[in-house]
mmCIF file of C-alpha atoms and ligand atoms in Angstrom:
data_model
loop_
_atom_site.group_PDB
_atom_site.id
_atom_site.type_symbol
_atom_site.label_atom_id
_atom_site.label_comp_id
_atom_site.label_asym_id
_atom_site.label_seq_id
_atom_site.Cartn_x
_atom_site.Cartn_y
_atom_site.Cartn_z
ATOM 1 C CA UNK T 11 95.473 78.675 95.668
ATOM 2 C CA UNK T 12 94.623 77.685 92.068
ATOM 3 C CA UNK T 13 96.331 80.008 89.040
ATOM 4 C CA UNK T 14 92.558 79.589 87.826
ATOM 5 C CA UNK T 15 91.261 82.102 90.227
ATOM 6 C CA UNK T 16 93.279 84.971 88.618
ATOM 7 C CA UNK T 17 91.656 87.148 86.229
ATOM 8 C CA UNK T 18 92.805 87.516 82.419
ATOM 9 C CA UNK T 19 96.233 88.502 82.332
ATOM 10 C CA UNK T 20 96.025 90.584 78.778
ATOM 11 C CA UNK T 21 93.701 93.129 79.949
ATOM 12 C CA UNK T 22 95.374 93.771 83.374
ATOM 13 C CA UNK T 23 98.664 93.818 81.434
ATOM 14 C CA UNK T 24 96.851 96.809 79.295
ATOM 15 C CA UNK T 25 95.993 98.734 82.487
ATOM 16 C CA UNK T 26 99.659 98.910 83.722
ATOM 17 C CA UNK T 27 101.561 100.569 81.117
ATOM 18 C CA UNK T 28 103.952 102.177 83.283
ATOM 19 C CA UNK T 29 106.341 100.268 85.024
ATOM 20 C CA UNK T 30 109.026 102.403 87.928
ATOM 21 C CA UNK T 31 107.837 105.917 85.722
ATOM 22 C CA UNK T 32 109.881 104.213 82.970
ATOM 23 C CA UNK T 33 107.234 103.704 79.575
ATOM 24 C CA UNK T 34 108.233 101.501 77.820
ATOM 25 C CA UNK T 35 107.808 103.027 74.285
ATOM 26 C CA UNK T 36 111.394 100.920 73.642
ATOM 27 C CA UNK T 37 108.864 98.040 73.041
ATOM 28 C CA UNK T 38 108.078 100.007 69.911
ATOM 29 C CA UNK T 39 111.262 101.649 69.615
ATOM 30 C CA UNK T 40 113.947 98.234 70.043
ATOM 31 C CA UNK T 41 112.241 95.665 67.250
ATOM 32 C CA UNK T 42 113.793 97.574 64.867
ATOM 33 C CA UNK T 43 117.448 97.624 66.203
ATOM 34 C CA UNK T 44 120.346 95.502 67.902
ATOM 35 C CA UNK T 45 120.660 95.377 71.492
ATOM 36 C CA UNK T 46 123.977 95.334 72.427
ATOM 37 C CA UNK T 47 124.943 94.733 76.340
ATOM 38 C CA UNK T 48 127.935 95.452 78.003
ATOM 39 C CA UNK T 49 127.900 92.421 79.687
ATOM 40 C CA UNK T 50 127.108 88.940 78.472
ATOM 41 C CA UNK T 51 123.075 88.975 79.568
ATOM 42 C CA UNK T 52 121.658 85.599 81.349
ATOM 43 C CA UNK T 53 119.645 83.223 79.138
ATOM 44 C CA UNK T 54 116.787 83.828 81.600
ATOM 45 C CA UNK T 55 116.312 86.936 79.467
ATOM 46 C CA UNK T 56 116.044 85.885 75.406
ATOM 47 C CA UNK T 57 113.000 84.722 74.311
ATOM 48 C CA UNK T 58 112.255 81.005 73.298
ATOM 49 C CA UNK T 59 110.477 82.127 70.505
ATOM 50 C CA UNK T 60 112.153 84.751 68.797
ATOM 51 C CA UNK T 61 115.364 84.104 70.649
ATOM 52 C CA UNK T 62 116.156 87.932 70.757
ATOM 53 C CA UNK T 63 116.228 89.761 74.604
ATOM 54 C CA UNK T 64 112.421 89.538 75.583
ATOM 55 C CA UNK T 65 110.276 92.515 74.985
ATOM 56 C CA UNK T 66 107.810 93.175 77.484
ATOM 57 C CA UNK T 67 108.467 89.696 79.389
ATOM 58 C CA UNK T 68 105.868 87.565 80.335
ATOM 59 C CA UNK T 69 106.511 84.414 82.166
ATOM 60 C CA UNK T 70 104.468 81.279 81.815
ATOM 61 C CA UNK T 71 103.766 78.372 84.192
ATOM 62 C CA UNK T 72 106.900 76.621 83.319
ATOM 63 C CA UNK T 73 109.016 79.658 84.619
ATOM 64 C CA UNK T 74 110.445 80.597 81.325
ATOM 65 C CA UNK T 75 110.050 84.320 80.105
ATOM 66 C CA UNK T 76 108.600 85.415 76.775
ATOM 67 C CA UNK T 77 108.417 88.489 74.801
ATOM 68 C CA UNK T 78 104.620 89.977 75.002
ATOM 69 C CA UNK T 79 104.140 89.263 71.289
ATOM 70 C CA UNK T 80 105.747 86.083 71.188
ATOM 71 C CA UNK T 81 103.403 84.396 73.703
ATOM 72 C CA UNK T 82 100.315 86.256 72.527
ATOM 73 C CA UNK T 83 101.286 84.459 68.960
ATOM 74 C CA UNK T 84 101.701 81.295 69.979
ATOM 75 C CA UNK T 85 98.398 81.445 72.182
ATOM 76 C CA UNK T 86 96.548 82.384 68.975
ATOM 77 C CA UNK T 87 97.643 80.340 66.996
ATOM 78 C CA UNK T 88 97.238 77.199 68.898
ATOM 79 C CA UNK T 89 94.381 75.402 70.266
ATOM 80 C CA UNK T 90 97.169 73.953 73.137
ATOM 81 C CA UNK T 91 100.247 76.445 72.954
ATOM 82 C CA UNK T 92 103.308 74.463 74.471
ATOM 83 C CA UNK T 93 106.701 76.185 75.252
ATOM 84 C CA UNK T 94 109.365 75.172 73.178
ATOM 85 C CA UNK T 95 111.589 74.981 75.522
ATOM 86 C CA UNK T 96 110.247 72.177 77.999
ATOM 87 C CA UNK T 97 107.015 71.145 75.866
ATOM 88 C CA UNK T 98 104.656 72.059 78.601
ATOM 89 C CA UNK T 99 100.946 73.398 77.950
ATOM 90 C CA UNK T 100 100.932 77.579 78.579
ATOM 91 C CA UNK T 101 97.935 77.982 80.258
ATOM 92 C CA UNK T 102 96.831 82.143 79.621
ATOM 93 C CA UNK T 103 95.466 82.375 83.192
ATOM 94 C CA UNK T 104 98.808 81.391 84.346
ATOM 95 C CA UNK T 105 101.017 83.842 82.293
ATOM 96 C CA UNK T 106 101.589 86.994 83.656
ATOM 97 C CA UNK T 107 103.901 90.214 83.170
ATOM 98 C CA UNK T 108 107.221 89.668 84.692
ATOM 99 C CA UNK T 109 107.964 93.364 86.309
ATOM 100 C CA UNK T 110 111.014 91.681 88.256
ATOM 101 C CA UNK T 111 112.315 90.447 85.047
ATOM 102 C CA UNK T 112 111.617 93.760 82.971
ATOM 103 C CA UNK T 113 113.270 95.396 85.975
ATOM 104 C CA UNK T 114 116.104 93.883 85.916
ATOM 105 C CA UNK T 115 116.755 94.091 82.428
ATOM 106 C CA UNK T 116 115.859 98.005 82.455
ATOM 107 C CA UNK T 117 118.938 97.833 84.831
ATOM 108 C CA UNK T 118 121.277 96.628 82.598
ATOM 109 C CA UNK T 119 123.945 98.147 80.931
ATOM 110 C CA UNK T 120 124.223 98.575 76.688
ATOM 111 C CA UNK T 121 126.262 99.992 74.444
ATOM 112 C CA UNK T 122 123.791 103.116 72.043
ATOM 113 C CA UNK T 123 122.129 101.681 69.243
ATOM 114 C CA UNK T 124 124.465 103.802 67.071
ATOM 115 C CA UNK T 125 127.545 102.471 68.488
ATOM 116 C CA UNK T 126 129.513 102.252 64.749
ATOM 117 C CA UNK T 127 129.838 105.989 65.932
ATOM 118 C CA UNK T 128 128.557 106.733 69.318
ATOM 119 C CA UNK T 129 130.505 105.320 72.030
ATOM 120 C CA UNK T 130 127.818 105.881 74.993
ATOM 121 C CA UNK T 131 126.956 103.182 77.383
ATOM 122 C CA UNK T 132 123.725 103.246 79.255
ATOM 123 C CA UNK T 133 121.615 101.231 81.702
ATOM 124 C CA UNK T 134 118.858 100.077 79.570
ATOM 125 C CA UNK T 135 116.179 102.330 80.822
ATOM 126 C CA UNK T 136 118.066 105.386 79.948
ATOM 127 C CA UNK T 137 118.497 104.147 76.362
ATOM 128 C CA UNK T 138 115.468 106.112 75.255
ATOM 129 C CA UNK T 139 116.308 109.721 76.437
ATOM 130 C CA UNK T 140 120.121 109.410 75.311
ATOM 131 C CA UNK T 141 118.551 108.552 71.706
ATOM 132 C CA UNK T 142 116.525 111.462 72.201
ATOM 133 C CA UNK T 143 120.073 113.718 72.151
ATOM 134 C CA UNK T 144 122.147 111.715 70.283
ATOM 135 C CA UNK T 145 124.317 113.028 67.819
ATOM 136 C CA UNK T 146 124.368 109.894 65.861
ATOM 137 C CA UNK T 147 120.729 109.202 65.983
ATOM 138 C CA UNK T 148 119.344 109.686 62.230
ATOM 139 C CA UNK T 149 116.289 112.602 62.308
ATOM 140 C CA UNK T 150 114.330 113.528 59.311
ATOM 141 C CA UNK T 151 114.559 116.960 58.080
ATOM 142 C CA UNK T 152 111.884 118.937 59.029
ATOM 143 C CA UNK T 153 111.531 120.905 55.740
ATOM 144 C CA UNK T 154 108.706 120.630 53.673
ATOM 145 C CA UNK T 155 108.897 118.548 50.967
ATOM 146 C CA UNK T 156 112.250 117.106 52.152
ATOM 147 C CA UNK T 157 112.054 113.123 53.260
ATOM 148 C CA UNK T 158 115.951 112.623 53.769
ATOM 149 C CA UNK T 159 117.834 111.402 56.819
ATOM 150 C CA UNK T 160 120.608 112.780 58.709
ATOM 151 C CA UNK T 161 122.885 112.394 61.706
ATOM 152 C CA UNK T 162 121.029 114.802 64.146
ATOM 153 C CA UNK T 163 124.591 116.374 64.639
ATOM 154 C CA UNK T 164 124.683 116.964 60.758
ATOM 155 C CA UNK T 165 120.789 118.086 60.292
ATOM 156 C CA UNK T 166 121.690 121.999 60.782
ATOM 157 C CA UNK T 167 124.062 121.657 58.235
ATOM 158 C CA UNK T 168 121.978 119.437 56.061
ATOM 159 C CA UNK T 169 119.191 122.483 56.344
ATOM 160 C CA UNK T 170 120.890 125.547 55.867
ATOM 161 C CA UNK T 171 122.980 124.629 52.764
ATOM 162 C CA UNK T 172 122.564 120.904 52.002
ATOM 163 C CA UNK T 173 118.569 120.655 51.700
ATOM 164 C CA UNK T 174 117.042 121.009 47.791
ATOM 165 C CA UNK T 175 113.767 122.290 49.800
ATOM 166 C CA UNK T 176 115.493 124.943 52.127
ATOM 167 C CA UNK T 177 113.951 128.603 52.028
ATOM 168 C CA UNK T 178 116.851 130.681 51.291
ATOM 169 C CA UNK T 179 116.736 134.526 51.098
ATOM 170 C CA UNK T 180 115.601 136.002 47.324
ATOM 171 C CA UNK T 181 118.693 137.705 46.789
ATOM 172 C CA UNK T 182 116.859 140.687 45.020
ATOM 173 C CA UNK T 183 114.204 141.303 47.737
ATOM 174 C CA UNK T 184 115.881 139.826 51.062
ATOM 175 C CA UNK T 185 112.529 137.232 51.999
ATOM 176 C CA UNK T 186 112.706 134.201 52.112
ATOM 177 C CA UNK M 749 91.717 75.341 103.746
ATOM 178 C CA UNK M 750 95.564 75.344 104.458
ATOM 179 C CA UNK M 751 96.718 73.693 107.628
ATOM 180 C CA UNK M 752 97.449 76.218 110.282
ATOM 181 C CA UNK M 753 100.954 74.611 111.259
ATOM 182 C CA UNK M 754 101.994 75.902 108.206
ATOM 183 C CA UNK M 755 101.126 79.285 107.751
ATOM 184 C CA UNK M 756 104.091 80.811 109.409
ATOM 185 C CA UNK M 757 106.500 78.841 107.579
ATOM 186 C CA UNK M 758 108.831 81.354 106.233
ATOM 187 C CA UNK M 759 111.630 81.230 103.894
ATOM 188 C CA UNK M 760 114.605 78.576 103.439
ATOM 189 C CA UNK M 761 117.062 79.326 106.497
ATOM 190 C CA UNK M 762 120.007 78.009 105.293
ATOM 191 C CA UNK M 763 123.492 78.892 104.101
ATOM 192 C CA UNK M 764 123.970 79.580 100.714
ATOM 193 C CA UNK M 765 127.492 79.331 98.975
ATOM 194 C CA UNK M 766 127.813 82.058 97.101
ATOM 195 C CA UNK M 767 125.442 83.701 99.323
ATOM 196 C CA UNK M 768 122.551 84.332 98.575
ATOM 197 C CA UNK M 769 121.560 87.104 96.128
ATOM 198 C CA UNK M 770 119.047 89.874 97.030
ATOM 199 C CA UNK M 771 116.759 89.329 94.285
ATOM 200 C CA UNK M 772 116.169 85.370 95.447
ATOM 201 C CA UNK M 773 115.479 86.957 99.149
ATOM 202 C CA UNK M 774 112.378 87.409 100.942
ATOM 203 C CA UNK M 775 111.996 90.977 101.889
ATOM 204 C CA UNK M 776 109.440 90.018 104.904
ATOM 205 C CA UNK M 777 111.201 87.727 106.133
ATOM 206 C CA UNK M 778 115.310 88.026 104.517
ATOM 207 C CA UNK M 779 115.487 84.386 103.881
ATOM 208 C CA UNK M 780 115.769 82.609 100.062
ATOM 209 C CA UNK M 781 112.169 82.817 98.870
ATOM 210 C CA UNK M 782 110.116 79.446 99.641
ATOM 211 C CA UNK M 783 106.948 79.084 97.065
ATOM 212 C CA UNK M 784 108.009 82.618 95.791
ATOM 213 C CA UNK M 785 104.654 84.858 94.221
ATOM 214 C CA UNK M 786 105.626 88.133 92.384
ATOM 215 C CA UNK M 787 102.912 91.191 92.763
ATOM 216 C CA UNK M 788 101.676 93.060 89.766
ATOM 217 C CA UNK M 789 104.472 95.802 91.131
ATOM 218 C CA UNK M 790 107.377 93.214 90.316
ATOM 219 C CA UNK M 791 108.160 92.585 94.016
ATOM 220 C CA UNK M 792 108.933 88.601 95.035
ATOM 221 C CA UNK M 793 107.919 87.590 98.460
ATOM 222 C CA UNK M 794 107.772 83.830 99.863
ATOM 223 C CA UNK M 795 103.664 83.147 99.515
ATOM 224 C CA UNK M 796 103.252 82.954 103.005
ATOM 225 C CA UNK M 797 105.035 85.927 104.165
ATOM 226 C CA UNK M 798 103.156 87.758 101.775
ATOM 227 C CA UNK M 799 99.426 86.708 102.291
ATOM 228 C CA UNK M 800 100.277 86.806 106.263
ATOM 229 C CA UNK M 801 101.381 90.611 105.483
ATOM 230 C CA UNK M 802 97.787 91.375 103.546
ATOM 231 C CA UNK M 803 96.235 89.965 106.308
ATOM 232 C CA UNK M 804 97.886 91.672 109.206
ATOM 233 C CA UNK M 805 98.571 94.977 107.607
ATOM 234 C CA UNK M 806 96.678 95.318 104.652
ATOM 235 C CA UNK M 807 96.341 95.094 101.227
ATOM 236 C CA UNK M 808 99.749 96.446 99.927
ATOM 237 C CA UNK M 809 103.350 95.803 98.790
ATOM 238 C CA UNK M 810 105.287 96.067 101.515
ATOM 239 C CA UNK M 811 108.316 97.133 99.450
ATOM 240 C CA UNK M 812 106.484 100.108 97.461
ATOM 241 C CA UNK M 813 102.894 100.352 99.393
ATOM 242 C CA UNK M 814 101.318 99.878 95.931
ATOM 243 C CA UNK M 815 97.944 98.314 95.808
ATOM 244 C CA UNK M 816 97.678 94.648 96.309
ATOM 245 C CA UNK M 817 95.402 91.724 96.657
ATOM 246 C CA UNK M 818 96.440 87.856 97.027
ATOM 247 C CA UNK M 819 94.394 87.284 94.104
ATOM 248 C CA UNK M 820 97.049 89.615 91.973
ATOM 249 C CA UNK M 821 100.105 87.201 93.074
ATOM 250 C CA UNK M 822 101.463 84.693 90.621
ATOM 251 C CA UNK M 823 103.835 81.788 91.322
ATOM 252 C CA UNK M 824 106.940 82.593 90.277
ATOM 253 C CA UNK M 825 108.532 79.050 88.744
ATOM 254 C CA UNK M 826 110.997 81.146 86.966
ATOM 255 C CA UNK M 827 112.722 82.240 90.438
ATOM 256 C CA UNK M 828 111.698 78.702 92.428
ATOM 257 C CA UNK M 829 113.682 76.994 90.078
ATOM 258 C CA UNK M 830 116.593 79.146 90.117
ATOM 259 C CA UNK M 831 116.338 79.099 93.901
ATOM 260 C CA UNK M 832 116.402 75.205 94.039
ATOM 261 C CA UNK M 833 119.186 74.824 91.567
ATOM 262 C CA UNK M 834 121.230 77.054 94.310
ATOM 263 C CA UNK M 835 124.274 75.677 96.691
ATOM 264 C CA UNK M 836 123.705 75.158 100.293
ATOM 265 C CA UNK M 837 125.741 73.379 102.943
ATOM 266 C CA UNK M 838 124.297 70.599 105.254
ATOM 267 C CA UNK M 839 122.983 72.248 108.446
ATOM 268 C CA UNK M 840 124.268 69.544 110.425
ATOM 269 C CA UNK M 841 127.383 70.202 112.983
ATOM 270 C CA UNK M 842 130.287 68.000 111.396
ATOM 271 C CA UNK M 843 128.877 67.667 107.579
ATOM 272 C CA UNK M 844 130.612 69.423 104.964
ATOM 273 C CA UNK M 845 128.626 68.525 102.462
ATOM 274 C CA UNK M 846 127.221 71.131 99.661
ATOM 275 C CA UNK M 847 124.580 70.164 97.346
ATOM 276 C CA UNK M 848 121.407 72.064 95.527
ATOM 277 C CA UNK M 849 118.965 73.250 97.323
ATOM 278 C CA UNK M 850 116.711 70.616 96.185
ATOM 279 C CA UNK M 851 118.467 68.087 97.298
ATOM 280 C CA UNK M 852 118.908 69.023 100.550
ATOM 281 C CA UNK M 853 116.004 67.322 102.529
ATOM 282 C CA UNK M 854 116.762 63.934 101.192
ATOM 283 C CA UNK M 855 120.293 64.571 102.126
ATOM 284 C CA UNK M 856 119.322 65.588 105.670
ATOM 285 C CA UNK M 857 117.356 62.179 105.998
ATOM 286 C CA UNK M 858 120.221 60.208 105.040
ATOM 287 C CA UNK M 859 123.288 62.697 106.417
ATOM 288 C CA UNK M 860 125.719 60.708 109.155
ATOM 289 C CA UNK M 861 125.667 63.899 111.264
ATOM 290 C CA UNK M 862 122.137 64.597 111.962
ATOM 291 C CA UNK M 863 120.832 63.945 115.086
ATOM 292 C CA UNK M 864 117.898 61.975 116.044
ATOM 293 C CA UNK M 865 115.587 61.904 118.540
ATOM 294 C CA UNK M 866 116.474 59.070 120.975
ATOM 295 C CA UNK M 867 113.704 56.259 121.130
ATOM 296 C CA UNK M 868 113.946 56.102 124.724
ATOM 297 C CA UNK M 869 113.382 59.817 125.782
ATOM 298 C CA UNK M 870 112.350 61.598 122.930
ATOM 299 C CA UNK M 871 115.695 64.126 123.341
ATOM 300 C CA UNK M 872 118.052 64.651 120.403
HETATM 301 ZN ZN1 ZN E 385 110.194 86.900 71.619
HETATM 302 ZN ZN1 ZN E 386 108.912 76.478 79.560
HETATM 303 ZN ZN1 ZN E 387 124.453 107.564 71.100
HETATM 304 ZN ZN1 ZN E 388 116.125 118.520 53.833
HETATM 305 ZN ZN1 ZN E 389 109.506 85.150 103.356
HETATM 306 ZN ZN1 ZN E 390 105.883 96.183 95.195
HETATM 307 ZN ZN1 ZN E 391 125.025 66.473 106.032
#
């Protein structure tokens, strides 16, 4: 059967957020940190274009993986988009989402993005919930006016006797 | 408009060294994945395990009943490659030869230990 028979892959890929329950809001949370796996991780998995693990994989014709973005890009930009690893033309109605792939990599093991001081290690698609708890995750303080950072195990602290915009109690009246 | 000889051809029955990993094997028919398609659902399945299980029980992933329709399964190259760059041994009683999976049918054709049918009676 002919890859031209299958519909576009972008706006399926829109329909089917949700992969195994697992949402993958780490494509908007990981761009912005370092991956780091416990074990060495297969080239099958970093991205010919940005060379980074792929985000959101998406394999073309060839058989070689991309991030989401990275393949979107290069079909944009380019009347006849060619991978840069073998040189062959990506055709879009050939590319589609890789859910073995993403999988797989949501299996693997990695150290928390705050390893300088937290020394968790996770499988990949627990990542997000152990940031959620993390005492070495940075949170804002939540007081108004206030636009610092802390560790989250520091931000009690940081509120009750660190913050310039903390309520305390008028000493005369006892309000705050 | 595919022959009907080969619809039932199922995976690549042959012994891998390592063995085989799961993720390269069929889960219709537990053999390495020949012409592997992966489903929307991020299953692989050798094509024609897969469209003979739409046809015979319906359109669904075997693996996770999700929703499925042959028009929704991609080639996989990624996975065909890796499967062809994979070890076997000879089939052949006597050979000890190993070589990659893609190499094996021209090996076959030339290997010293595979029988032939005999001219004369058509046995092997
Ligand atoms: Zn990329
Ligand atoms: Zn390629
Ligand atoms: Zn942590
Ligand atoms: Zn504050
Ligand atoms: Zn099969
Ligand atoms: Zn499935
Ligand atoms: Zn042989």
């Amino acid at each position: 059967m002919s890859a031209e028979e299958n519909e576009c892959v972008w706006s399926r890929e829109q329909s089917r957020q949700c992969v195994n329950g697992v949402k993958w809001e780490l494509e908007s949370l990981l761009p912005a940190r370092t991956l780091h796996f416990v074990e060495r991780i297969g080239e099958q998995y970093m991205c010919p274009v940005c060379n980074s693990v792929v985000l959101n994989p998406h394999q073309a014709g060839c058989g070689h993986i991309f991030c989401y973005q990275c393949i979107r890009t290069l079909m944009d930009s380019q009347t006849s988009p060619k991978c840069p690893l073998d040189n062959m033309l990506i055709k879009s109605d050939e590319v589609f989402q890789d859910n073995c792939c993403r999988r797989e990599l949501l299996n693997l093991e990695v150290y928390c993005t705050n390893a300088s001081s937290c020394s968790h290690k996770i499988t990949l698609r627990h990542l997000q919930d152990h940031l959620k708890c993390c005492e070495y995750e940075s949170v804002e303080c939540s007081n108004q006016g206030c636009a610092e950072e802390t560790h989250r195990k520091d931000l009690l602290e940081h509120q009750q006797s660190v913050c310039s915009f903390r309520l305390e109690l008028c000493t005369h009246c006892r309000k705050a | 408009s595919t022959p009907s000889l080969q619809v039932d051809i199922q995976g690549y029955d042959v012994e891998f060294d390592p063995p085989l990993e799961s993720k390269y094997e069929c889960p219709i028919c537990l053999m390495a994945l020949r012409c592997a398609v992966q489903t929307p659902c991020g299953h692989r399945f050798c094509r024609n395990c897969i469209e003979k299980s739409i046809r015979d029980t319906g359109q669904k992933c075997p693996v996770d009943n999700e929703r499925l329709v042959e028009e929704q399964l991609f080639p996989d190259n990624f996975a065909k490659r890796e499967i062809l760059s994979l070890t076997v041994r000879c089939p052949n009683n006597g050979c000890r030869d190993k070589m990659e999976l893609r190499h094996l049918d021209n090996h076959v054709a030339e290997c010293k230990f595979s029988t032939v049918p005999c001219p004369q009676c058509q046995e092997s």
